[in-house]
Amino acid sequence: MPNLGDLNSAAIDASLKLDKLQRVGSDRIVSIDGVQGVFTPIGSADSQAMGSDERKNLLAIVDQLKREVARLQQENLALGERLAVLTQRPAAPDDFASAVQQSVDELQQRLATMRNATSNFAVRQLKLDASVFVQVSPVGTIEYRFVQPGDDIEAAAVSRLAMEIVPLPRSDLSGVWSPGLFQPELGVPALSGVTAAQARALEANGIYSIGEFLQVATRARAQVYLEALLGVERRQLATWAQQAALMLLRGVDGRVATLLIDSGIVDFEAIAMLSAEAIVKRYMALRKKRGAAGFPAIDAALAGRWIVAARRYLGLAEPA
């Protein structure tokens, strides 16, 4: 129960001294308006009955304690919901497919930047062979998850899951973050508005760079997990994903990405359709309006490299 001395002093009149309060009964659990708490009966230590001022102040103390109990209960409920989401293990085929897709996408991005005389790939084969726990849900869906150390699972319920992926050479660089034009390795703390605690939470889950964040934050199932992990709403997550997409362009940081988005240049498609002069004009006009000191300046040469990168990624012809 909160210490009476921690309560707002304005709620306790000087006429009510703490040493004049005494316990008049044993503690018990009570429920008030659906909120449970510990009730400690107290009264005046004087032989005379409690005055109106003393009663008023005592009621103020009780009200404050009730509000504190309600706040803590709501906080515990919210934490419980977040914990339930974070401790869920993938069970549906879509969960596994999404995880494989992310791993293959990351592998493809890394391999596409390698060069040899035969192809863009240095590794020819990826093989996955693991034990999974298989069960059938009440609605007839086959569910499975990877067996974790310490799981108490019957041996008969464990199966083997095998998959082989053989990458093929690429004929172009569409969909590839070329090293000279892109910076997917930029750390997640560079995202505008991400706190140090949120960055640590992402890194603890293997998301260190904006490239890795973008691959996860754009998938519906992963978004639910990230919302609970970071304690943010879907809109904030979408904003960070939009920033991360533009920050893939070399030379774009969180501040530049924010200003580009606010000026209407929200994605690669918008950049690919504009001229370098138009991008600079929009950006610099908004920069002047917002306060030049807070945002880096850009020039036509830098904007031109963004256009080349965006059009190459989209598979469009590069500008003359």
Short mmCIF file of C-alpha atoms in Angstrom, two decimals:
data_model
loop_
_atom_site.label_atom_id
_atom_site.label_comp_id
_atom_site.label_asym_id
_atom_site.label_seq_id
_atom_site.Cartn_x
_atom_site.Cartn_y
_atom_site.Cartn_z
CA MET A 1 0.00 0.00 0.00
CA PRO A 2 1.50 3.42 -0.90
CA ASN A 3 3.09 5.37 1.93
CA LEU A 4 0.81 8.12 3.17
CA GLY A 5 3.78 10.47 3.14
CA ASP A 6 4.08 10.03 -0.64
CA LEU A 7 0.60 11.44 -1.30
CA ASN A 8 -0.03 14.95 -2.52
CA SER A 9 0.44 17.19 0.51
CA ALA A 10 -2.34 19.45 -0.73
CA ALA A 11 -4.79 16.61 -0.11
CA ILE A 12 -3.87 16.39 3.60
CA ASP A 13 -4.88 19.32 5.75
CA ALA A 14 -2.50 20.44 8.46
CA SER A 15 -5.21 19.71 11.02
CA LEU A 16 -4.92 15.96 10.33
CA LYS A 17 -1.67 14.70 11.86
CA LEU A 18 -0.47 11.24 10.86
CA ASP A 19 0.29 10.41 14.48
CA LYS A 20 -3.42 10.92 15.24
CA LEU A 21 -4.43 8.01 12.99
CA GLN A 22 -4.75 4.51 14.37
CA ARG A 23 -5.70 1.11 12.94
CA VAL A 24 -9.28 0.19 13.93
CA GLY A 25 -9.49 -3.18 12.22
CA SER A 26 -7.56 -5.83 10.32
CA ASP A 27 -6.60 -5.50 6.65
CA ARG A 28 -8.79 -7.22 4.07
CA ILE A 29 -9.19 -7.48 0.31
CA VAL A 30 -12.09 -5.41 -1.04
CA SER A 31 -13.49 -4.77 -4.53
CA ILE A 32 -14.65 -1.26 -5.46
CA ASP A 33 -16.09 -0.66 -8.94
CA GLY A 34 -14.47 -3.88 -10.14
CA VAL A 35 -11.03 -2.90 -8.79
CA GLN A 36 -9.54 -5.02 -6.01
CA GLY A 37 -7.23 -3.64 -3.35
CA VAL A 38 -6.16 -3.86 0.28
CA PHE A 39 -8.37 -1.96 2.72
CA THR A 40 -6.83 -0.81 6.02
CA PRO A 41 -9.41 0.64 8.43
CA ILE A 42 -8.01 3.68 10.25
CA GLY A 43 -9.50 6.31 12.53
CA SER A 44 -8.60 9.14 14.86
CA ALA A 45 -6.46 8.35 17.88
CA ASP A 46 -8.26 11.03 19.87
CA SER A 47 -11.07 10.09 22.15
CA GLN A 48 -13.34 12.54 20.39
CA ALA A 49 -15.12 11.73 17.16
CA MET A 50 -13.39 12.66 13.89
CA GLY A 51 -14.18 16.18 12.76
CA SER A 52 -15.48 17.15 9.33
CA ASP A 53 -12.08 18.43 8.18
CA GLU A 54 -10.37 15.24 9.32
CA ARG A 55 -12.99 13.11 7.60
CA LYS A 56 -12.64 15.12 4.40
CA ASN A 57 -8.88 14.69 4.37
CA LEU A 58 -9.15 10.99 5.14
CA LEU A 59 -11.50 10.54 2.20
CA ALA A 60 -9.00 12.35 -0.01
CA ILE A 61 -6.32 9.87 1.08
CA VAL A 62 -8.58 6.90 0.32
CA ASP A 63 -9.49 8.30 -3.11
CA GLN A 64 -5.82 8.75 -3.94
CA LEU A 65 -5.05 5.18 -2.91
CA LYS A 66 -7.95 3.86 -5.00
CA ARG A 67 -6.72 5.74 -8.06
CA GLU A 68 -3.22 4.34 -7.56
CA VAL A 69 -4.53 0.77 -7.29
CA ALA A 70 -6.59 1.23 -10.48
CA ARG A 71 -3.58 2.65 -12.33
CA LEU A 72 -1.36 -0.24 -11.30
CA GLN A 73 -4.00 -2.76 -12.30
CA GLN A 74 -4.36 -1.24 -15.78
CA GLU A 75 -0.60 -1.17 -16.16
CA ASN A 76 -0.36 -4.85 -15.20
CA LEU A 77 -3.07 -5.76 -17.69
CA ALA A 78 -1.24 -3.91 -20.49
CA LEU A 79 2.05 -5.57 -19.59
CA GLY A 80 0.35 -8.96 -19.49
CA GLU A 81 -1.05 -8.47 -23.00
CA ARG A 82 2.36 -7.44 -24.35
CA LEU A 83 4.03 -10.40 -22.66
CA ALA A 84 1.49 -12.80 -24.17
CA VAL A 85 2.29 -11.52 -27.67
CA LEU A 86 6.05 -11.60 -27.14
CA THR A 87 6.05 -15.18 -25.81
CA GLN A 88 4.01 -16.63 -28.65
CA ARG A 89 5.85 -19.12 -30.83
CA PRO A 90 5.22 -19.50 -34.57
CA ALA A 91 2.63 -22.20 -35.12
CA ALA A 92 0.98 -21.63 -38.51
CA PRO A 93 2.44 -22.29 -41.98
CA ASP A 94 2.28 -18.57 -42.66
CA ASP A 95 4.57 -17.91 -39.70
CA PHE A 96 7.16 -20.33 -41.00
CA ALA A 97 6.81 -19.09 -44.57
CA SER A 98 7.31 -15.49 -43.44
CA ALA A 99 10.43 -16.44 -41.47
CA VAL A 100 11.91 -18.30 -44.44
CA GLN A 101 11.02 -15.43 -46.75
CA GLN A 102 12.85 -12.94 -44.55
CA SER A 103 15.93 -15.17 -44.35
CA VAL A 104 15.96 -15.76 -48.11
CA ASP A 105 15.43 -12.05 -48.85
CA GLU A 106 18.37 -11.15 -46.63
CA LEU A 107 20.52 -13.87 -48.17
CA GLN A 108 19.57 -12.70 -51.66
CA GLN A 109 20.46 -9.09 -50.87
CA ARG A 110 23.87 -10.13 -49.56
CA LEU A 111 24.64 -12.53 -52.37
CA ALA A 112 23.51 -10.11 -55.08
CA THR A 113 26.30 -7.71 -54.10
CA MET A 114 28.99 -10.35 -54.66
CA ARG A 115 30.75 -10.69 -57.97
CA ASN A 116 32.46 -13.59 -59.73
CA ALA A 117 32.91 -14.72 -63.30
CA THR A 118 29.91 -17.07 -63.26
CA SER A 119 27.09 -15.35 -61.40
CA ASN A 120 26.16 -12.86 -58.71
CA PHE A 121 25.95 -15.62 -56.11
CA ALA A 122 28.81 -17.00 -54.03
CA VAL A 123 26.63 -19.67 -52.38
CA ARG A 124 24.64 -22.08 -54.51
CA GLN A 125 22.48 -23.90 -52.00
CA LEU A 126 20.71 -23.34 -48.71
CA LYS A 127 19.41 -26.40 -46.85
CA LEU A 128 17.20 -26.44 -43.78
CA ASP A 129 16.64 -29.66 -41.82
CA ALA A 130 15.10 -29.39 -38.36
CA SER A 131 12.84 -31.13 -35.84
CA VAL A 132 9.34 -29.72 -35.47
CA PHE A 133 6.41 -30.44 -33.18
CA VAL A 134 3.28 -31.13 -35.25
CA GLN A 135 -0.32 -31.02 -34.05
CA VAL A 136 -3.79 -30.49 -35.51
CA SER A 137 -5.85 -27.54 -34.24
CA PRO A 138 -9.56 -27.82 -33.33
CA VAL A 139 -10.44 -26.26 -36.70
CA GLY A 140 -8.42 -28.83 -38.62
CA THR A 141 -5.32 -26.74 -39.36
CA ILE A 142 -1.92 -28.39 -39.12
CA GLU A 143 0.24 -26.40 -36.72
CA TYR A 144 3.92 -26.86 -36.09
CA ARG A 145 6.74 -25.13 -34.29
CA PHE A 146 10.41 -25.76 -33.77
CA VAL A 147 11.30 -27.75 -30.69
CA GLN A 148 13.05 -25.65 -28.06
CA PRO A 149 15.46 -26.94 -25.39
CA GLY A 150 13.50 -28.03 -22.32
CA ASP A 151 10.20 -28.62 -24.16
CA ASP A 152 8.25 -31.57 -22.78
CA ILE A 153 7.02 -33.11 -26.05
CA GLU A 154 6.27 -36.74 -26.84
CA ALA A 155 8.71 -38.23 -29.31
CA ALA A 156 5.85 -39.48 -31.48
CA ALA A 157 4.71 -35.89 -32.08
CA VAL A 158 8.10 -34.76 -33.44
CA SER A 159 8.67 -34.77 -37.21
CA ARG A 160 11.46 -33.69 -39.54
CA LEU A 161 11.13 -30.66 -41.78
CA ALA A 162 13.54 -30.43 -44.72
CA MET A 163 13.85 -27.71 -47.34
CA GLU A 164 16.40 -26.93 -50.02
CA ILE A 165 16.72 -23.55 -51.73
CA VAL A 166 18.96 -23.20 -54.77
CA PRO A 167 19.44 -19.54 -55.83
CA LEU A 168 19.73 -18.69 -59.51
CA PRO A 169 21.89 -15.97 -61.11
CA ARG A 170 20.26 -12.58 -61.63
CA SER A 171 20.20 -10.87 -65.00
CA ASP A 172 19.72 -7.35 -63.56
CA LEU A 173 19.95 -5.43 -60.28
CA SER A 174 16.25 -4.65 -59.78
CA GLY A 175 15.28 -5.21 -56.17
CA VAL A 176 18.95 -5.19 -55.10
CA TRP A 177 20.55 -2.72 -52.71
CA SER A 178 23.76 -2.05 -54.63
CA PRO A 179 26.62 -1.13 -52.25
CA GLY A 180 27.58 2.11 -54.00
CA LEU A 181 24.06 3.52 -53.96
CA PHE A 182 22.42 2.03 -50.87
CA GLN A 183 23.25 1.76 -47.17
CA PRO A 184 21.09 -1.04 -45.68
CA GLU A 185 23.74 -1.57 -43.02
CA LEU A 186 22.83 1.75 -41.32
CA GLY A 187 21.94 1.04 -37.67
CA VAL A 188 18.37 1.18 -36.38
CA PRO A 189 19.20 4.00 -33.89
CA ALA A 190 19.41 6.28 -36.95
CA LEU A 191 15.62 6.11 -37.34
CA SER A 192 14.07 9.37 -36.20
CA GLY A 193 12.26 8.96 -32.89
CA VAL A 194 13.60 5.53 -31.93
CA THR A 195 14.71 5.57 -28.30
CA ALA A 196 17.81 3.84 -26.96
CA ALA A 197 15.62 1.26 -25.18
CA GLN A 198 13.69 0.50 -28.37
CA ALA A 199 16.93 0.14 -30.33
CA ARG A 200 18.23 -2.34 -27.73
CA ALA A 201 14.98 -4.30 -27.94
CA LEU A 202 15.30 -4.56 -31.72
CA GLU A 203 18.94 -5.59 -31.51
CA ALA A 204 18.08 -8.24 -28.92
CA ASN A 205 15.78 -9.74 -31.57
CA GLY A 206 18.47 -9.74 -34.27
CA ILE A 207 17.38 -6.49 -35.97
CA TYR A 208 20.48 -4.30 -36.11
CA SER A 209 20.14 -2.37 -39.37
CA ILE A 210 17.46 -0.43 -41.22
CA GLY A 211 17.55 -3.06 -43.95
CA GLU A 212 16.67 -5.79 -41.47
CA PHE A 213 14.05 -3.55 -39.85
CA LEU A 214 12.38 -2.83 -43.19
CA GLN A 215 12.12 -6.52 -44.07
CA VAL A 216 10.37 -7.24 -40.77
CA ALA A 217 8.25 -4.11 -40.31
CA THR A 218 6.49 -4.49 -43.67
CA ARG A 219 5.03 -7.93 -42.86
CA ALA A 220 1.61 -8.00 -41.20
CA ARG A 221 2.32 -10.82 -38.75
CA ALA A 222 5.65 -9.35 -37.66
CA GLN A 223 4.07 -5.92 -37.16
CA VAL A 224 1.96 -7.22 -34.26
CA TYR A 225 5.08 -8.51 -32.54
CA LEU A 226 7.01 -5.27 -33.12
CA GLU A 227 4.15 -3.15 -31.78
CA ALA A 228 4.22 -5.12 -28.52
CA LEU A 229 8.00 -5.20 -28.40
CA LEU A 230 8.46 -1.46 -28.91
CA GLY A 231 5.28 -0.29 -27.20
CA VAL A 232 4.08 1.72 -30.22
CA GLU A 233 0.98 1.85 -32.40
CA ARG A 234 0.73 0.64 -36.00
CA ARG A 235 0.92 4.20 -37.35
CA GLN A 236 4.30 4.87 -35.71
CA LEU A 237 5.63 1.56 -37.00
CA ALA A 238 4.50 2.47 -40.53
CA THR A 239 6.23 5.85 -40.22
CA TRP A 240 9.51 4.20 -39.25
CA ALA A 241 9.20 1.73 -42.12
CA GLN A 242 8.66 4.61 -44.54
CA GLN A 243 11.70 6.40 -43.13
CA ALA A 244 13.80 3.22 -43.33
CA ALA A 245 12.92 2.75 -47.00
CA LEU A 246 14.24 6.21 -47.90
CA MET A 247 17.24 5.85 -45.58
CA LEU A 248 18.38 2.92 -47.71
CA LEU A 249 19.60 5.60 -50.15
CA ARG A 250 23.16 6.51 -49.40
CA GLY A 251 23.33 10.01 -47.96
CA VAL A 252 19.85 9.94 -46.37
CA ASP A 253 19.64 9.97 -42.57
CA GLY A 254 16.60 10.21 -40.32
CA ARG A 255 16.33 13.98 -40.61
CA VAL A 256 16.60 13.98 -44.41
CA ALA A 257 14.08 11.13 -44.69
CA THR A 258 11.59 13.01 -42.51
CA LEU A 259 11.88 16.16 -44.60
CA LEU A 260 11.58 14.24 -47.89
CA ILE A 261 8.41 12.52 -46.67
CA ASP A 262 6.90 15.78 -45.45
CA SER A 263 7.64 17.38 -48.83
CA GLY A 264 5.69 14.64 -50.63
CA ILE A 265 8.64 12.48 -51.69
CA VAL A 266 7.55 9.37 -49.83
CA ASP A 267 9.11 6.42 -51.68
CA PHE A 268 11.37 5.23 -54.52
CA GLU A 269 8.55 5.62 -57.06
CA ALA A 270 8.25 9.33 -56.25
CA ILE A 271 12.01 9.84 -56.49
CA ALA A 272 12.23 7.94 -59.78
CA MET A 273 9.61 10.20 -61.39
CA LEU A 274 11.20 13.51 -60.37
CA SER A 275 14.22 15.41 -61.66
CA ALA A 276 17.15 16.18 -59.39
CA GLU A 277 16.30 19.88 -59.53
CA ALA A 278 12.71 19.22 -58.48
CA ILE A 279 13.80 17.12 -55.49
CA VAL A 280 16.26 19.79 -54.36
CA LYS A 281 13.67 22.56 -54.79
CA ARG A 282 11.04 20.77 -52.69
CA TYR A 283 13.47 19.72 -50.00
CA MET A 284 15.26 23.04 -49.62
CA ALA A 285 12.00 25.02 -49.56
CA LEU A 286 10.68 22.94 -46.67
CA ARG A 287 14.10 23.01 -44.99
CA LYS A 288 14.02 26.82 -45.00
CA LYS A 289 10.49 26.82 -43.60
CA ARG A 290 11.32 24.35 -40.82
CA GLY A 291 14.64 25.93 -39.87
CA ALA A 292 17.80 25.25 -41.85
CA ALA A 293 19.92 24.51 -38.80
CA GLY A 294 18.04 21.29 -38.07
CA PHE A 295 18.40 19.64 -41.48
CA PRO A 296 21.37 19.00 -43.81
CA ALA A 297 21.43 20.72 -47.19
CA ILE A 298 21.34 18.66 -50.40
CA ASP A 299 22.40 19.42 -53.98
CA ALA A 300 21.48 18.20 -57.46
CA ALA A 301 24.42 15.77 -57.58
CA LEU A 302 23.24 13.94 -54.46
CA ALA A 303 19.61 13.95 -55.61
CA GLY A 304 20.74 12.62 -58.99
CA ARG A 305 22.37 9.60 -57.30
CA TRP A 306 19.12 8.95 -55.43
CA ILE A 307 17.25 8.94 -58.75
CA VAL A 308 19.72 6.47 -60.30
CA ALA A 309 19.43 4.20 -57.26
CA ALA A 310 15.63 4.33 -57.17
CA ARG A 311 15.22 3.63 -60.89
CA ARG A 312 17.75 0.80 -60.79
CA TYR A 313 16.00 -0.79 -57.83
CA LEU A 314 12.62 -0.51 -59.58
CA GLY A 315 14.01 -1.97 -62.80
CA LEU A 316 13.51 1.26 -64.77
CA ALA A 317 15.86 2.73 -67.32
CA GLU A 318 18.41 5.05 -65.74
CA PRO A 319 18.20 8.74 -66.66
CA ALA A 320 20.48 10.05 -69.35
#
